[in-house]
Amino acid sequence: MVVSQTGGTEIRHERTGLVFRPGLEGVPATQSSICDIDGLQGRLSYRGYSLDDLAVHSSFLETTYLLIWGELPTPQQFRDFEHEVQMHRRVSFRVRDMMKCFPANGHPMDALQSSAASLGLFYSRRAIDDPQYIYDAVVRLIAKIPTMVAAFQLIRKGQDPIQPRDDLAYSANFLYMLTEQEPDPLASRIFDRCLILHAEHSLNASTFSARVTASTLTDPYAVVASAVGTLAGPLHGGANEDVLAMLEEIGTPEQADSYLESAVASKRKVMGFGHREYKVKDPRAVILQSLAEELFARFGHDELYDVAHALETAAAIRLGPKGIYPNVDFYSGLVYRKLGIPRDLFTPVFAISRVAGWLAHWREQLGANRIFRPSQIYTGTSMRHWVPADERVNAAGA
Ligand code: COA
């Protein structure tokens, strides 16, 4: 045996003394001044500003500026940034033509990952020590990711993507490009708040992925493409799609407790619950729940909300003692559904927002870079003699 269990989830390598913690739980992998999470109090801040304040007073673009450059912009800085983003919303016809070749039944996250990566072909100058290059790359990615998400939605329906509208603000323009209708101002404002809530969350899997990619000094489009691929999984950004499927499966509020009982008995994960960092209800879930209620009051109730509410109440008893409460994905799907966003676009919408955090971490990583190259604990066989082909038995996979 080369490894031994040391209690908890640690595994110690006997020869080297290295300690492995699965999932790197509790292992700091970087220093960062971007986002702070208090998982016991349920508090979250970006650059020292509480999420509650940002969700009420800020806009997604302003929050993006704050995350990436560390300070809230002056009015002039904000006007310039907003203008630059507006000027770069369009994507080349070559990117749109490429997207037209994607299979219509492919997942929009795969379409987004491929189209984000393709930007590296169009803007290939890799001058990551030039502040102007960094600014331009930030502007392009923040501007073009929503356009690409909306474009794939229309392309897969057999339509041509529609052009961004210069008279519409960032969030309203995305909803317009997606639905082909000018959105209600309340819907736009609520969507913008959702983007603020999802913009950053310290060293989650996709951001870690972004930082690892950034640490090789590759281009920012590769950084974002790698993070999009990581976000797509059901244990990360993909969970909000699964939450709606689960709520539909439960069907009625009365069924919530028995569903939960059987999930707990069979050790099945309840989607939208649990978080490595939070031992209380995720503060983003608190705000998203109130946004859902605001939307329902204006545009009509959603009966799945009653199922969600009943599930949360039942889970407080069955899962609460283990510190498992609703996370950000639990209510976001209900909000997006009311906004008319198709279910398989929930995670791409998450990416539209999280690109702000990824780019903030990209800049921070470049500021004090050392390539990520962790160790491993080898659990394979020790050195052995070469076996000629005609003497081999029981080859792996046979
Ligand atoms: N439902 C039921 N039990 C859960 C649970 C959930 N959603 N999340 C965690 N648990 C339980 C596990 O079964 C495990 O119990 P055990 O110690 O008795 O074996 C314990 O809590 C620890 O779970 P683990 O998966 O090791 O926690 P983690 O920190 O590695 O994972 C998540 C965190 C988010 C991946 C996990 O909570 C999860 O899979 N949640 C559902 C998917 C989801 O909503 N993802 C979106 C995250 S924002």
mmCIF file with all atom_site columns, N, CA, C and O in Angstrom, residues 195-228:
data_model
loop_
_atom_site.group_PDB
_atom_site.id
_atom_site.type_symbol
_atom_site.label_atom_id
_atom_site.label_alt_id
_atom_site.label_comp_id
_atom_site.label_asym_id
_atom_site.label_entity_id
_atom_site.label_seq_id
_atom_site.pdbx_PDB_ins_code
_atom_site.Cartn_x
_atom_site.Cartn_y
_atom_site.Cartn_z
_atom_site.occupancy
_atom_site.B_iso_or_equiv
_atom_site.pdbx_formal_charge
_atom_site.auth_seq_id
_atom_site.auth_comp_id
_atom_site.auth_asym_id
_atom_site.auth_atom_id
_atom_site.pdbx_PDB_model_num
ATOM 1   N N  . LEU A 1 195 ? -27.398 38.564 -13.843 1.00 0.00 ? 195 LEU A N  1
ATOM 2   C CA . LEU A 1 195 ? -26.010 38.564 -14.323 1.00 0.00 ? 195 LEU A CA 1
ATOM 3   C C  . LEU A 1 195 ? -25.067 39.035 -13.218 1.00 0.00 ? 195 LEU A C  1
ATOM 4   O O  . LEU A 1 195 ? -23.970 38.490 -13.051 1.00 0.00 ? 195 LEU A O  1
ATOM 5   N N  . ILE A 1 196 ? -25.486 40.029 -12.455 1.00 0.00 ? 196 ILE A N  1
ATOM 6   C CA . ILE A 1 196 ? -24.637 40.497 -11.337 1.00 0.00 ? 196 ILE A CA 1
ATOM 7   C C  . ILE A 1 196 ? -24.411 39.346 -10.346 1.00 0.00 ? 196 ILE A C  1
ATOM 8   O O  . ILE A 1 196 ? -23.294 39.093 -9.901  1.00 0.00 ? 196 ILE A O  1
ATOM 9   N N  . LEU A 1 197 ? -25.483 38.636 -10.031 1.00 0.00 ? 197 LEU A N  1
ATOM 10  C CA . LEU A 1 197 ? -25.400 37.573 -9.010  1.00 0.00 ? 197 LEU A CA 1
ATOM 11  C C  . LEU A 1 197 ? -24.485 36.422 -9.426  1.00 0.00 ? 197 LEU A C  1
ATOM 12  O O  . LEU A 1 197 ? -23.900 35.766 -8.580  1.00 0.00 ? 197 LEU A O  1
ATOM 13  N N  . HIS A 1 198 ? -24.399 36.175 -10.731 1.00 0.00 ? 198 HIS A N  1
ATOM 14  C CA . HIS A 1 198 ? -23.607 35.035 -11.204 1.00 0.00 ? 198 HIS A CA 1
ATOM 15  C C  . HIS A 1 198 ? -22.200 35.422 -11.646 1.00 0.00 ? 198 HIS A C  1
ATOM 16  O O  . HIS A 1 198 ? -21.443 34.567 -12.110 1.00 0.00 ? 198 HIS A O  1
ATOM 17  N N  . ALA A 1 199 ? -21.849 36.699 -11.526 1.00 0.00 ? 199 ALA A N  1
ATOM 18  C CA . ALA A 1 199 ? -20.638 37.182 -12.201 1.00 0.00 ? 199 ALA A CA 1
ATOM 19  C C  . ALA A 1 199 ? -19.342 36.614 -11.631 1.00 0.00 ? 199 ALA A C  1
ATOM 20  O O  . ALA A 1 199 ? -18.353 36.503 -12.345 1.00 0.00 ? 199 ALA A O  1
ATOM 21  N N  . GLU A 1 200 ? -19.341 36.288 -10.338 1.00 0.00 ? 200 GLU A N  1
ATOM 22  C CA . GLU A 1 200 ? -18.063 35.865 -9.751  1.00 0.00 ? 200 GLU A CA 1
ATOM 23  C C  . GLU A 1 200 ? -18.331 35.049 -8.495  1.00 0.00 ? 200 GLU A C  1
ATOM 24  O O  . GLU A 1 200 ? -19.285 35.320 -7.764  1.00 0.00 ? 200 GLU A O  1
ATOM 25  N N  . HIS A 1 201 ? -17.489 34.054 -8.248  1.00 0.00 ? 201 HIS A N  1
ATOM 26  C CA . HIS A 1 201 ? -17.669 33.264 -7.030  1.00 0.00 ? 201 HIS A CA 1
ATOM 27  C C  . HIS A 1 201 ? -16.386 32.557 -6.639  1.00 0.00 ? 201 HIS A C  1
ATOM 28  O O  . HIS A 1 201 ? -16.363 31.333 -6.466  1.00 0.00 ? 201 HIS A O  1
ATOM 29  N N  . SER A 1 202 ? -15.330 33.300 -6.502  1.00 0.00 ? 202 SER A N  1
ATOM 30  C CA . SER A 1 202 ? -14.003 32.825 -6.088  1.00 0.00 ? 202 SER A CA 1
ATOM 31  C C  . SER A 1 202 ? -13.563 31.598 -6.906  1.00 0.00 ? 202 SER A C  1
ATOM 32  O O  . SER A 1 202 ? -13.865 31.507 -8.091  1.00 0.00 ? 202 SER A O  1
ATOM 33  N N  . LEU A 1 203 ? -12.917 30.654 -6.240  1.00 0.00 ? 203 LEU A N  1
ATOM 34  C CA . LEU A 1 203 ? -12.219 29.615 -7.014  1.00 0.00 ? 203 LEU A CA 1
ATOM 35  C C  . LEU A 1 203 ? -13.091 28.377 -7.269  1.00 0.00 ? 203 LEU A C  1
ATOM 36  O O  . LEU A 1 203 ? -12.713 27.265 -6.944  1.00 0.00 ? 203 LEU A O  1
ATOM 37  N N  . ASN A 1 204 ? -14.269 28.614 -7.869  1.00 0.00 ? 204 ASN A N  1
ATOM 38  C CA . ASN A 1 204 ? -15.116 27.498 -8.311  1.00 0.00 ? 204 ASN A CA 1
ATOM 39  C C  . ASN A 1 204 ? -14.410 26.777 -9.457  1.00 0.00 ? 204 ASN A C  1
ATOM 40  O O  . ASN A 1 204 ? -13.402 27.252 -9.984  1.00 0.00 ? 204 ASN A O  1
ATOM 41  N N  . ALA A 1 205 ? -14.979 25.645 -9.875  1.00 0.00 ? 205 ALA A N  1
ATOM 42  C CA . ALA A 1 205 ? -14.275 24.795 -10.845 1.00 0.00 ? 205 ALA A CA 1
ATOM 43  C C  . ALA A 1 205 ? -13.933 25.526 -12.147 1.00 0.00 ? 205 ALA A C  1
ATOM 44  O O  . ALA A 1 205 ? -12.814 25.423 -12.658 1.00 0.00 ? 205 ALA A O  1
ATOM 45  N N  . SER A 1 206 ? -14.890 26.295 -12.700 1.00 0.00 ? 206 SER A N  1
ATOM 46  C CA . SER A 1 206 ? -14.596 26.935 -13.998 1.00 0.00 ? 206 SER A CA 1
ATOM 47  C C  . SER A 1 206 ? -13.569 28.050 -13.840 1.00 0.00 ? 206 SER A C  1
ATOM 48  O O  . SER A 1 206 ? -12.732 28.263 -14.729 1.00 0.00 ? 206 SER A O  1
ATOM 49  N N  . THR A 1 207 ? -13.609 28.755 -12.725 1.00 0.00 ? 207 THR A N  1
ATOM 50  C CA . THR A 1 207 ? -12.640 29.833 -12.515 1.00 0.00 ? 207 THR A CA 1
ATOM 51  C C  . THR A 1 207 ? -11.252 29.245 -12.266 1.00 0.00 ? 207 THR A C  1
ATOM 52  O O  . THR A 1 207 ? -10.243 29.783 -12.739 1.00 0.00 ? 207 THR A O  1
ATOM 53  N N  . PHE A 1 208 ? -11.213 28.139 -11.565 1.00 0.00 ? 208 PHE A N  1
ATOM 54  C CA . PHE A 1 208 ? -9.926  27.460 -11.371 1.00 0.00 ? 208 PHE A CA 1
ATOM 55  C C  . PHE A 1 208 ? -9.373  27.041 -12.732 1.00 0.00 ? 208 PHE A C  1
ATOM 56  O O  . PHE A 1 208 ? -8.192  27.229 -13.038 1.00 0.00 ? 208 PHE A O  1
ATOM 57  N N  . SER A 1 209 ? -10.279 26.480 -13.536 1.00 0.00 ? 209 SER A N  1
ATOM 58  C CA . SER A 1 209 ? -9.892  26.078 -14.881 1.00 0.00 ? 209 SER A CA 1
ATOM 59  C C  . SER A 1 209 ? -9.350  27.287 -15.661 1.00 0.00 ? 209 SER A C  1
ATOM 60  O O  . SER A 1 209 ? -8.310  27.206 -16.331 1.00 0.00 ? 209 SER A O  1
ATOM 61  N N  . ALA A 1 210 ? -10.037 28.424 -15.551 1.00 0.00 ? 210 ALA A N  1
ATOM 62  C CA . ALA A 1 210 ? -9.583  29.644 -16.243 1.00 0.00 ? 210 ALA A CA 1
ATOM 63  C C  . ALA A 1 210 ? -8.190  30.038 -15.765 1.00 0.00 ? 210 ALA A C  1
ATOM 64  O O  . ALA A 1 210 ? -7.319  30.406 -16.559 1.00 0.00 ? 210 ALA A O  1
ATOM 65  N N  . ARG A 1 211 ? -7.964  29.952 -14.471 1.00 0.00 ? 211 ARG A N  1
ATOM 66  C CA . ARG A 1 211 ? -6.661  30.385 -13.924 1.00 0.00 ? 211 ARG A CA 1
ATOM 67  C C  . ARG A 1 211 ? -5.548  29.429 -14.348 1.00 0.00 ? 211 ARG A C  1
ATOM 68  O O  . ARG A 1 211 ? -4.432  29.861 -14.634 1.00 0.00 ? 211 ARG A O  1
ATOM 69  N N  . VAL A 1 212 ? -5.867  28.125 -14.373 1.00 0.00 ? 212 VAL A N  1
ATOM 70  C CA . VAL A 1 212 ? -4.852  27.157 -14.803 1.00 0.00 ? 212 VAL A CA 1
ATOM 71  C C  . VAL A 1 212 ? -4.479  27.448 -16.264 1.00 0.00 ? 212 VAL A C  1
ATOM 72  O O  . VAL A 1 212 ? -3.299  27.507 -16.624 1.00 0.00 ? 212 VAL A O  1
ATOM 73  N N  . THR A 1 213 ? -5.489  27.680 -17.093 1.00 0.00 ? 213 THR A N  1
ATOM 74  C CA . THR A 1 213 ? -5.222  27.973 -18.507 1.00 0.00 ? 213 THR A CA 1
ATOM 75  C C  . THR A 1 213 ? -4.457  29.290 -18.636 1.00 0.00 ? 213 THR A C  1
ATOM 76  O O  . THR A 1 213 ? -3.477  29.389 -19.380 1.00 0.00 ? 213 THR A O  1
ATOM 77  N N  . ALA A 1 214 ? -4.891  30.296 -17.863 1.00 0.00 ? 214 ALA A N  1
ATOM 78  C CA . ALA A 1 214 ? -4.209  31.602 -17.902 1.00 0.00 ? 214 ALA A CA 1
ATOM 79  C C  . ALA A 1 214 ? -2.744  31.470 -17.510 1.00 0.00 ? 214 ALA A C  1
ATOM 80  O O  . ALA A 1 214 ? -1.880  32.167 -18.058 1.00 0.00 ? 214 ALA A O  1
ATOM 81  N N  . SER A 1 215 ? -2.456  30.571 -16.579 1.00 0.00 ? 215 SER A N  1
ATOM 82  C CA . SER A 1 215 ? -1.092  30.464 -16.046 1.00 0.00 ? 215 SER A CA 1
ATOM 83  C C  . SER A 1 215 ? -0.092  29.967 -17.091 1.00 0.00 ? 215 SER A C  1
ATOM 84  O O  . SER A 1 215 ? 1.107   30.077 -16.900 1.00 0.00 ? 215 SER A O  1
ATOM 85  N N  . THR A 1 216 ? -0.595  29.442 -18.214 1.00 0.00 ? 216 THR A N  1
ATOM 86  C CA . THR A 1 216 ? 0.329   29.032 -19.282 1.00 0.00 ? 216 THR A CA 1
ATOM 87  C C  . THR A 1 216 ? 0.654   30.207 -20.203 1.00 0.00 ? 216 THR A C  1
ATOM 88  O O  . THR A 1 216 ? 1.403   30.046 -21.169 1.00 0.00 ? 216 THR A O  1
ATOM 89  N N  . LEU A 1 217 ? 0.044   31.366 -19.931 1.00 0.00 ? 217 LEU A N  1
ATOM 90  C CA . LEU A 1 217 ? 0.208   32.589 -20.733 1.00 0.00 ? 217 LEU A CA 1
ATOM 91  C C  . LEU A 1 217 ? -0.388  32.457 -22.140 1.00 0.00 ? 217 LEU A C  1
ATOM 92  O O  . LEU A 1 217 ? 0.040   33.117 -23.076 1.00 0.00 ? 217 LEU A O  1
ATOM 93  N N  . THR A 1 218 ? -1.395  31.618 -22.253 1.00 0.00 ? 218 THR A N  1
ATOM 94  C CA . THR A 1 218 ? -2.102  31.528 -23.538 1.00 0.00 ? 218 THR A CA 1
ATOM 95  C C  . THR A 1 218 ? -3.038  32.737 -23.699 1.00 0.00 ? 218 THR A C  1
ATOM 96  O O  . THR A 1 218 ? -3.072  33.630 -22.841 1.00 0.00 ? 218 THR A O  1
ATOM 97  N N  . ASP A 1 219 ? -3.823  32.761 -24.771 1.00 0.00 ? 219 ASP A N  1
ATOM 98  C CA . ASP A 1 219 ? -4.648  33.949 -25.007 1.00 0.00 ? 219 ASP A CA 1
ATOM 99  C C  . ASP A 1 219 ? -5.962  33.881 -24.208 1.00 0.00 ? 219 ASP A C  1
ATOM 100 O O  . ASP A 1 219 ? -6.378  32.811 -23.769 1.00 0.00 ? 219 ASP A O  1
ATOM 101 N N  . PRO A 1 220 ? -6.604  35.025 -24.010 1.00 0.00 ? 220 PRO A N  1
ATOM 102 C CA . PRO A 1 220 ? -7.802  35.071 -23.158 1.00 0.00 ? 220 PRO A CA 1
ATOM 103 C C  . PRO A 1 220 ? -8.985  34.307 -23.739 1.00 0.00 ? 220 PRO A C  1
ATOM 104 O O  . PRO A 1 220 ? -9.881  33.914 -22.999 1.00 0.00 ? 220 PRO A O  1
ATOM 105 N N  . TYR A 1 221 ? -8.982  34.098 -25.049 1.00 0.00 ? 221 TYR A N  1
ATOM 106 C CA . TYR A 1 221 ? -10.101 33.359 -25.655 1.00 0.00 ? 221 TYR A CA 1
ATOM 107 C C  . TYR A 1 221 ? -9.999  31.876 -25.277 1.00 0.00 ? 221 TYR A C  1
ATOM 108 O O  . TYR A 1 221 ? -11.003 31.219 -25.005 1.00 0.00 ? 221 TYR A O  1
ATOM 109 N N  . ALA A 1 222 ? -8.766  31.373 -25.210 1.00 0.00 ? 222 ALA A N  1
ATOM 110 C CA . ALA A 1 222 ? -8.566  29.991 -24.745 1.00 0.00 ? 222 ALA A CA 1
ATOM 111 C C  . ALA A 1 222 ? -8.913  29.891 -23.258 1.00 0.00 ? 222 ALA A C  1
ATOM 112 O O  . ALA A 1 222 ? -9.478  28.882 -22.808 1.00 0.00 ? 222 ALA A O  1
ATOM 113 N N  . VAL A 1 223 ? -8.604  30.931 -22.501 1.00 0.00 ? 223 VAL A N  1
ATOM 114 C CA . VAL A 1 223 ? -8.933  30.939 -21.065 1.00 0.00 ? 223 VAL A CA 1
ATOM 115 C C  . VAL A 1 223 ? -10.445 30.805 -20.891 1.00 0.00 ? 223 VAL A C  1
ATOM 116 O O  . VAL A 1 223 ? -10.948 29.970 -20.127 1.00 0.00 ? 223 VAL A O  1
ATOM 117 N N  . VAL A 1 224 ? -11.184 31.626 -21.643 1.00 0.00 ? 224 VAL A N  1
ATOM 118 C CA . VAL A 1 224 ? -12.646 31.614 -21.502 1.00 0.00 ? 224 VAL A CA 1
ATOM 119 C C  . VAL A 1 224 ? -13.229 30.309 -22.056 1.00 0.00 ? 224 VAL A C  1
ATOM 120 O O  . VAL A 1 224 ? -14.134 29.722 -21.457 1.00 0.00 ? 224 VAL A O  1
ATOM 121 N N  . ALA A 1 225 ? -12.686 29.827 -23.169 1.00 0.00 ? 225 ALA A N  1
ATOM 122 C CA . ALA A 1 225 ? -13.221 28.582 -23.745 1.00 0.00 ? 225 ALA A CA 1
ATOM 123 C C  . ALA A 1 225 ? -13.027 27.418 -22.776 1.00 0.00 ? 225 ALA A C  1
ATOM 124 O O  . ALA A 1 225 ? -13.922 26.576 -22.621 1.00 0.00 ? 225 ALA A O  1
ATOM 125 N N  . SER A 1 226 ? -11.882 27.367 -22.108 1.00 0.00 ? 226 SER A N  1
ATOM 126 C CA . SER A 1 226 ? -11.671 26.251 -21.171 1.00 0.00 ? 226 SER A CA 1
ATOM 127 C C  . SER A 1 226 ? -12.643 26.370 -20.000 1.00 0.00 ? 226 SER A C  1
ATOM 128 O O  . SER A 1 226 ? -13.193 25.376 -19.521 1.00 0.00 ? 226 SER A O  1
ATOM 129 N N  . ALA A 1 227 ? -12.882 27.597 -19.554 1.00 0.00 ? 227 ALA A N  1
ATOM 130 C CA . ALA A 1 227 ? -13.812 27.786 -18.434 1.00 0.00 ? 227 ALA A CA 1
ATOM 131 C C  . ALA A 1 227 ? -15.243 27.441 -18.835 1.00 0.00 ? 227 ALA A C  1
ATOM 132 O O  . ALA A 1 227 ? -15.996 26.857 -18.052 1.00 0.00 ? 227 ALA A O  1
ATOM 133 N N  . VAL A 1 228 ? -15.621 27.770 -20.064 1.00 0.00 ? 228 VAL A N  1
ATOM 134 C CA . VAL A 1 228 ? -16.982 27.428 -20.532 1.00 0.00 ? 228 VAL A CA 1
ATOM 135 C C  . VAL A 1 228 ? -17.160 25.910 -20.495 1.00 0.00 ? 228 VAL A C  1
ATOM 136 O O  . VAL A 1 228 ? -18.191 25.392 -20.037 1.00 0.00 ? 228 VAL A O  1
#
